[in-house]
Coordinates of C-alpha atoms in Angstrom, one line a residue:
M1 CA 0.0 0.0 0.0
Q2 CA 1.5 3.3 -1.1
R3 CA 1.2 6.4 1.1
I4 CA 2.8 9.9 1.3
L5 CA 4.7 10.8 4.5
V6 CA 5.4 14.4 5.4
N7 CA 8.3 15.6 7.5
Q8 CA 6.7 16.9 10.7
K9 CA 9.5 19.4 11.3
S10 CA 9.8 20.6 7.6
I11 CA 6.4 20.2 6.1
P12 CA 7.2 20.8 2.4
Q13 CA 9.4 17.7 2.6
T14 CA 7.6 14.5 1.5
R15 CA 8.5 10.9 0.6
L16 CA 6.6 8.0 -1.0
D17 CA 6.4 5.1 1.4
V18 CA 5.2 1.5 0.8
V19 CA 3.9 -0.7 3.6
D20 CA 2.0 -4.0 3.8
S21 CA -1.8 -3.7 3.9
A22 CA -3.0 -4.3 7.4
P23 CA -5.1 -7.5 7.9
L24 CA -8.7 -6.8 9.0
A25 CA -9.8 -7.5 12.5
Q26 CA -13.4 -8.4 13.2
G27 CA -15.6 -5.3 12.9
Q28 CA -13.3 -3.6 10.4
A29 CA -13.6 -2.6 6.7
R30 CA -11.0 -1.8 4.1
L31 CA -11.7 1.3 1.9
K32 CA -9.8 1.8 -1.3
L33 CA -9.5 5.5 -2.2
E34 CA -10.9 6.4 -5.6
S35 CA -10.0 10.1 -5.5
F36 CA -9.1 12.9 -3.1
A37 CA -8.5 16.6 -3.3
L38 CA -5.3 18.6 -2.4
T39 CA -5.7 22.3 -1.4
S40 CA -4.0 24.8 0.9
N41 CA -6.2 23.3 3.6
N42 CA -4.0 20.3 3.7
V43 CA -1.0 22.5 4.2
T44 CA -2.8 24.0 7.2
Y45 CA -3.4 20.5 8.5
A46 CA 0.3 19.8 8.4
A47 CA 1.3 23.2 9.9
A48 CA -1.2 22.7 12.8
G49 CA -0.6 19.0 13.0
F50 CA 0.6 19.0 16.6
D51 CA -1.4 21.9 17.9
I52 CA -4.8 20.7 16.7
G53 CA -4.1 17.0 16.4
Y54 CA -4.2 16.3 12.7
W55 CA -1.2 14.0 12.9
Q56 CA -3.3 11.7 15.2
F57 CA -5.9 10.7 12.7
F58 CA -3.7 8.4 10.6
P59 CA -0.6 7.5 12.6
S60 CA 2.3 6.6 10.4
G61 CA 4.3 4.6 12.9
V62 CA 7.5 6.4 11.5
D63 CA 9.2 8.7 14.0
G64 CA 9.2 12.3 12.7
W65 CA 7.0 11.6 9.7
G66 CA 3.2 12.0 9.6
I67 CA 0.3 11.5 7.2
V68 CA -1.6 14.5 6.2
P69 CA -5.4 14.0 6.0
V70 CA -7.3 14.7 2.8
W71 CA -10.9 14.7 1.8
G72 CA -12.1 12.2 -0.8
T73 CA -14.2 9.2 -1.8
A74 CA -13.4 5.6 -1.3
E75 CA -15.0 2.2 -1.9
V76 CA -15.4 -0.7 0.5
V77 CA -13.3 -3.5 -1.0
E78 CA -13.1 -5.9 2.0
T79 CA -15.2 -6.1 5.1
R80 CA -15.5 -8.0 8.4
S81 CA -18.2 -5.6 9.6
D82 CA -22.0 -6.0 9.6
A83 CA -22.3 -2.2 9.2
L84 CA -20.7 -1.9 5.7
E85 CA -21.0 -4.0 2.6
I86 CA -18.5 -4.4 -0.2
G87 CA -19.1 -1.8 -2.9
A88 CA -20.4 0.9 -0.6
R89 CA -18.8 4.3 -1.4
L90 CA -18.0 6.8 1.4
Y91 CA -17.0 10.4 1.3
G92 CA -14.9 11.7 4.2
F93 CA -11.5 12.2 5.8
Y94 CA -8.7 9.9 4.6
P95 CA -5.0 9.6 4.6
M96 CA -2.9 10.7 1.6
A97 CA -2.6 7.0 0.6
E98 CA -4.2 4.2 -1.4
E99 CA -6.4 2.8 1.4
L100 CA -7.8 3.1 4.9
V101 CA -9.0 0.5 7.4
I102 CA -11.8 1.8 9.6
T103 CA -14.0 0.3 12.4
P104 CA -17.4 1.5 11.0
Q105 CA -20.2 2.4 13.4
S106 CA -23.6 3.6 12.1
A107 CA -24.4 7.2 13.1
Q108 CA -26.9 9.8 11.7
G109 CA -27.4 8.4 8.3
G110 CA -23.7 7.6 7.8
F111 CA -20.8 6.1 9.7
I112 CA -18.1 7.1 12.1
D113 CA -14.7 5.4 12.5
A114 CA -14.9 4.0 16.0
A115 CA -11.2 3.2 16.1
P116 CA -10.0 3.9 19.7
H117 CA -7.3 6.3 18.6
R118 CA -9.9 8.6 17.0
A119 CA -12.4 8.6 19.9
K120 CA -11.3 11.9 21.3
L121 CA -10.8 13.7 18.0
P122 CA -13.5 16.1 16.6
L123 CA -16.5 14.2 15.4
I124 CA -16.8 16.2 12.2
Y125 CA -13.6 14.6 11.0
N126 CA -14.7 11.1 11.9
Q127 CA -17.9 11.0 9.9
Y128 CA -18.2 9.1 6.6
T129 CA -21.1 9.8 4.3
P130 CA -22.5 7.2 1.8
V131 CA -22.5 8.6 -1.7
R132 CA -24.0 7.2 -4.9
S133 CA -21.9 6.2 -7.9
E134 CA -22.1 9.4 -10.0
A135 CA -20.1 11.5 -12.4
A136 CA -16.5 11.7 -11.3
Q137 CA -16.6 15.5 -11.5
D138 CA -19.3 15.5 -8.7
D139 CA -16.9 13.5 -6.5
H140 CA -14.1 15.9 -7.3
L141 CA -16.0 19.1 -6.6
R142 CA -17.3 17.7 -3.4
A143 CA -13.8 16.8 -2.2
L144 CA -12.4 20.1 -3.3
L145 CA -15.1 22.5 -2.2
Q146 CA -17.3 21.0 0.5
P147 CA -14.7 21.1 3.4
L148 CA -13.4 24.6 2.4
L149 CA -16.7 26.2 1.8
A150 CA -18.2 24.6 4.9
T151 CA -15.5 26.5 6.8
S152 CA -16.3 29.6 4.7
Y153 CA -20.0 29.3 5.6
L154 CA -19.4 28.7 9.3
L155 CA -17.2 31.8 9.3
F156 CA -20.0 33.8 7.8
D157 CA -22.5 32.3 10.3
W158 CA -20.2 33.0 13.2
L159 CA -19.7 36.7 12.0
Q160 CA -23.5 37.1 11.8
D161 CA -23.9 35.4 15.2
N162 CA -21.6 38.0 16.6
A163 CA -23.2 40.9 14.8
M164 CA -20.0 41.4 12.8
F165 CA -18.4 42.5 16.0
G166 CA -19.8 46.0 15.2
A167 CA -17.5 46.3 12.2
D168 CA -18.1 48.4 9.1
Q169 CA -15.8 46.2 7.0
V170 CA -14.6 42.6 6.9
I171 CA -11.0 42.1 5.6
I172 CA -10.2 38.7 4.3
G173 CA -6.5 37.7 4.2
S174 CA -5.6 35.3 1.3
A175 CA -8.8 36.1 -0.4
S176 CA -7.7 34.0 -3.4
S177 CA -7.8 30.8 -1.3
K178 CA -11.0 28.8 -1.8
T179 CA -12.0 29.3 1.8
G180 CA -11.3 33.0 1.4
L181 CA -13.3 33.4 -1.9
G182 CA -16.1 31.3 -0.3
L183 CA -16.3 33.7 2.6
C184 CA -16.3 36.7 0.3
R185 CA -19.2 35.2 -1.7
Y186 CA -21.3 34.5 1.4
L187 CA -20.6 37.9 2.8
A188 CA -21.8 39.4 -0.5
E189 CA -25.1 37.5 -0.6
P190 CA -27.2 39.6 1.9
K191 CA -29.0 42.4 0.0
D192 CA -29.2 44.5 3.1
R193 CA -25.6 44.2 4.2
T194 CA -24.1 47.3 5.8
Y195 CA -20.5 46.3 5.8
K196 CA -17.8 46.4 3.1
I197 CA -15.8 43.4 1.9
V198 CA -12.1 43.9 1.5
G199 CA -10.0 41.1 -0.1
L200 CA -6.3 41.0 0.6
T201 CA -4.1 38.9 -1.8
S202 CA -0.8 38.8 -3.6
D203 CA -0.2 41.0 -6.6
G204 CA -0.3 37.9 -8.9
N205 CA -3.7 36.8 -7.6
R206 CA -5.4 40.2 -7.5
E207 CA -6.9 40.1 -10.9
F208 CA -8.4 36.7 -10.2
V209 CA -10.0 37.8 -7.0
Q210 CA -11.3 41.0 -8.7
S211 CA -12.8 38.9 -11.5
L212 CA -15.1 37.0 -9.0
G213 CA -16.9 40.3 -8.2
T214 CA -17.6 39.6 -4.6
C215 CA -15.3 42.1 -2.9
D216 CA -16.0 45.8 -2.7
S217 CA -12.2 46.3 -3.0
V218 CA -9.2 44.0 -3.6
L219 CA -5.8 45.2 -2.3
T220 CA -2.4 43.6 -2.4
Y221 CA -0.4 42.9 0.8
D222 CA 1.7 46.0 -0.1
Q223 CA -1.5 48.2 0.1
I224 CA -2.5 47.6 3.7
S225 CA -2.0 51.3 4.4
D226 CA -4.8 52.1 1.9
I227 CA -7.4 50.2 4.0
A228 CA -10.0 52.6 5.5
R229 CA -9.5 53.1 9.3
V230 CA -13.0 52.2 10.3
P231 CA -14.3 49.5 12.7
S232 CA -13.1 46.3 11.1
V233 CA -12.8 42.5 11.5
Y234 CA -9.8 40.7 10.0
V235 CA -10.2 37.0 9.0
D236 CA -6.8 35.6 8.2
M237 CA -6.5 32.5 6.0
S238 CA -2.8 32.8 5.5
G239 CA -1.1 33.0 8.9
N240 CA 1.4 35.5 7.4
S241 CA 2.8 37.3 10.5
D242 CA 4.2 40.3 8.7
V243 CA 0.9 41.0 7.0
K244 CA -0.9 40.6 10.3
A245 CA 1.4 42.9 12.2
R246 CA 1.2 45.6 9.6
L247 CA -2.6 45.4 9.4
H248 CA -2.9 45.5 13.3
D249 CA -0.6 48.5 13.4
H250 CA -2.6 50.3 10.7
L251 CA -6.0 49.7 12.2
D252 CA -5.1 49.5 15.9
D253 CA -8.2 50.3 18.0
Q254 CA -10.4 50.2 14.9
L255 CA -9.8 46.5 14.7
K256 CA -12.7 44.9 16.6
H257 CA -11.7 41.3 16.1
S258 CA -8.9 39.3 14.5
A259 CA -9.6 35.7 13.6
A260 CA -6.9 33.2 12.7
V261 CA -8.3 30.5 10.3
G262 CA -5.6 29.0 8.1
L263 CA -1.8 28.7 7.7
S264 CA -1.3 28.7 3.9
H265 CA 1.7 31.0 4.5
W266 CA 2.9 28.7 7.3
D267 CA 6.6 29.7 6.6
R268 CA 5.8 33.3 7.6
F269 CA 4.0 32.5 10.8
A270 CA 5.2 33.6 14.2
P271 CA 3.3 32.0 17.0
A272 CA 4.3 34.7 19.6
Q273 CA 3.6 38.2 18.4
K274 CA 3.0 41.5 20.2
L275 CA 0.4 43.2 18.1
A276 CA -1.5 46.4 18.2
G277 CA -5.3 46.1 18.7
P278 CA -7.0 42.8 19.8
K279 CA -5.2 39.6 20.3
P280 CA -6.0 37.2 17.4
E281 CA -8.3 34.3 18.3
F282 CA -8.3 30.9 16.5
F283 CA -11.5 30.1 14.7
F284 CA -12.3 26.3 15.0
A285 CA -15.1 25.4 12.6
P286 CA -16.2 22.3 14.6
A287 CA -16.9 24.6 17.6
Q288 CA -19.4 26.7 15.6
V289 CA -21.0 23.5 14.3
A290 CA -21.4 22.3 17.9
K291 CA -22.8 25.7 19.0
R292 CA -25.4 25.7 16.2
R293 CA -26.4 22.1 17.0
A294 CA -27.1 23.2 20.5
D295 CA -28.9 26.4 19.3
W296 CA -31.0 24.7 16.6
G297 CA -30.9 21.0 17.1
P298 CA -29.0 18.4 15.1
G299 CA -29.0 18.5 11.3
V300 CA -30.0 22.2 10.8
I301 CA -26.6 23.7 10.3
E302 CA -25.5 20.7 8.2
K303 CA -28.4 21.4 5.8
Q304 CA -27.4 25.0 5.6
I305 CA -23.8 24.2 4.9
T306 CA -24.8 21.7 2.2
A307 CA -27.0 24.2 0.4
A308 CA -24.4 26.9 0.7
W309 CA -21.5 25.0 -0.8
K310 CA -23.6 23.7 -3.6
R311 CA -24.6 27.3 -4.5
I312 CA -21.0 28.1 -5.2
A313 CA -20.2 24.7 -6.8
S314 CA -23.0 25.2 -9.3
D315 CA -20.9 27.8 -11.2
A316 CA -17.5 26.4 -10.4
A317 CA -16.7 25.7 -14.0
E318 CA -16.5 29.5 -14.5
W319 CA -13.6 30.0 -12.1
L320 CA -12.2 26.6 -11.4
T321 CA -10.2 24.2 -13.6
L322 CA -9.9 20.6 -12.4
Q323 CA -6.4 19.2 -12.6
V324 CA -6.8 15.4 -12.2
Q325 CA -3.7 13.2 -11.8
D326 CA -3.2 9.5 -11.3
G327 CA -1.2 7.6 -8.7
V328 CA -0.5 8.4 -5.1
A329 CA 3.0 9.6 -6.1
A330 CA 1.4 12.5 -8.0
S331 CA 0.5 13.9 -4.7
E332 CA 4.0 15.0 -3.9
P333 CA 4.6 17.7 -6.5
V334 CA 1.1 19.1 -6.0
Y335 CA 1.4 19.2 -2.2
Q336 CA 4.8 20.8 -2.5
A337 CA 3.5 23.5 -4.8
L338 CA 0.7 24.2 -2.3
A339 CA 3.1 24.3 0.6
S340 CA 5.4 26.7 -1.2
G341 CA 2.6 29.0 -2.4
Q342 CA 3.3 28.2 -6.1
A343 CA -0.1 26.7 -6.9
D344 CA -2.5 28.6 -9.2
P345 CA -5.7 29.4 -7.2
K346 CA -7.8 28.8 -10.4
H347 CA -6.8 25.2 -10.3
G348 CA -8.5 22.4 -8.3
F349 CA -6.1 19.5 -7.7
I350 CA -7.5 15.9 -7.7
I351 CA -5.5 12.7 -7.1
R352 CA -6.8 9.3 -8.2
P353 CA -4.7 6.7 -6.3

């Protein structure tokens, strides 16, 4: 079984590893991956692997090397479980590898992996959803967009839940990322909105973000001083410490909240910073899901997320080009391009093991 290992101390470094497939114990099932997506989200998983626990989902057994989780679709090819039949297809959280052995347990119309090592990890990452055999593009768009746009929508819901922290503008760092462009889109949807949407991005991606038409203004990281000094919220997808420091210095007491979401610029992240204005707070999407489940009951926020990401996916062909590659080994150059910030935001990368 082929898998990709990532150096936990130098996350751009990868290696292709081959191990024997694990024999099934009673109650387990073997899932063969059909396809999975690679995005900057996976770089965040690696960068926050120890802090949030992403390395714990799929232990590699190799000291200093971990397996980065991906979102994708797999088929049950062997089973010793009464819960899953051979041929079932499941969408969910997988290793960057050819297969995964799970201990399936029925839960809310799908399954969870009841393996002991996953018991204390966030439920949202342990859920596996049955999906029909359908056009491959549907599988690809789901894997690419559903996880990222779910975070985008939960950010939007969280901002609304907090009355935008009283801000007159929302500033999105790394607005060219799929999570960033999703948040811009959701923020732009309300017809009666009273806030402005400001996208921050690199000079090379500015035209792309502008072409989407969801931001009131799009500025490069060199134009932070041009941002209006009015009550603001900063939602940071990149983790770029220099950008964050300059933005905090510029807005200072006009910055009402600073949210840390992603680490796509992981190599420019400084965990201990003294900043003007409010201390940044990490946004953890599963926490907002849990809050809304408590507020509204189970299933409501999930239905809203599904409807929201499908709205954006419906016109994805206008701004997203699928790049489909075969073989687990094809993951390495794609992941490395994402980790080094060299990937084109207009491309959606799919690996078919």
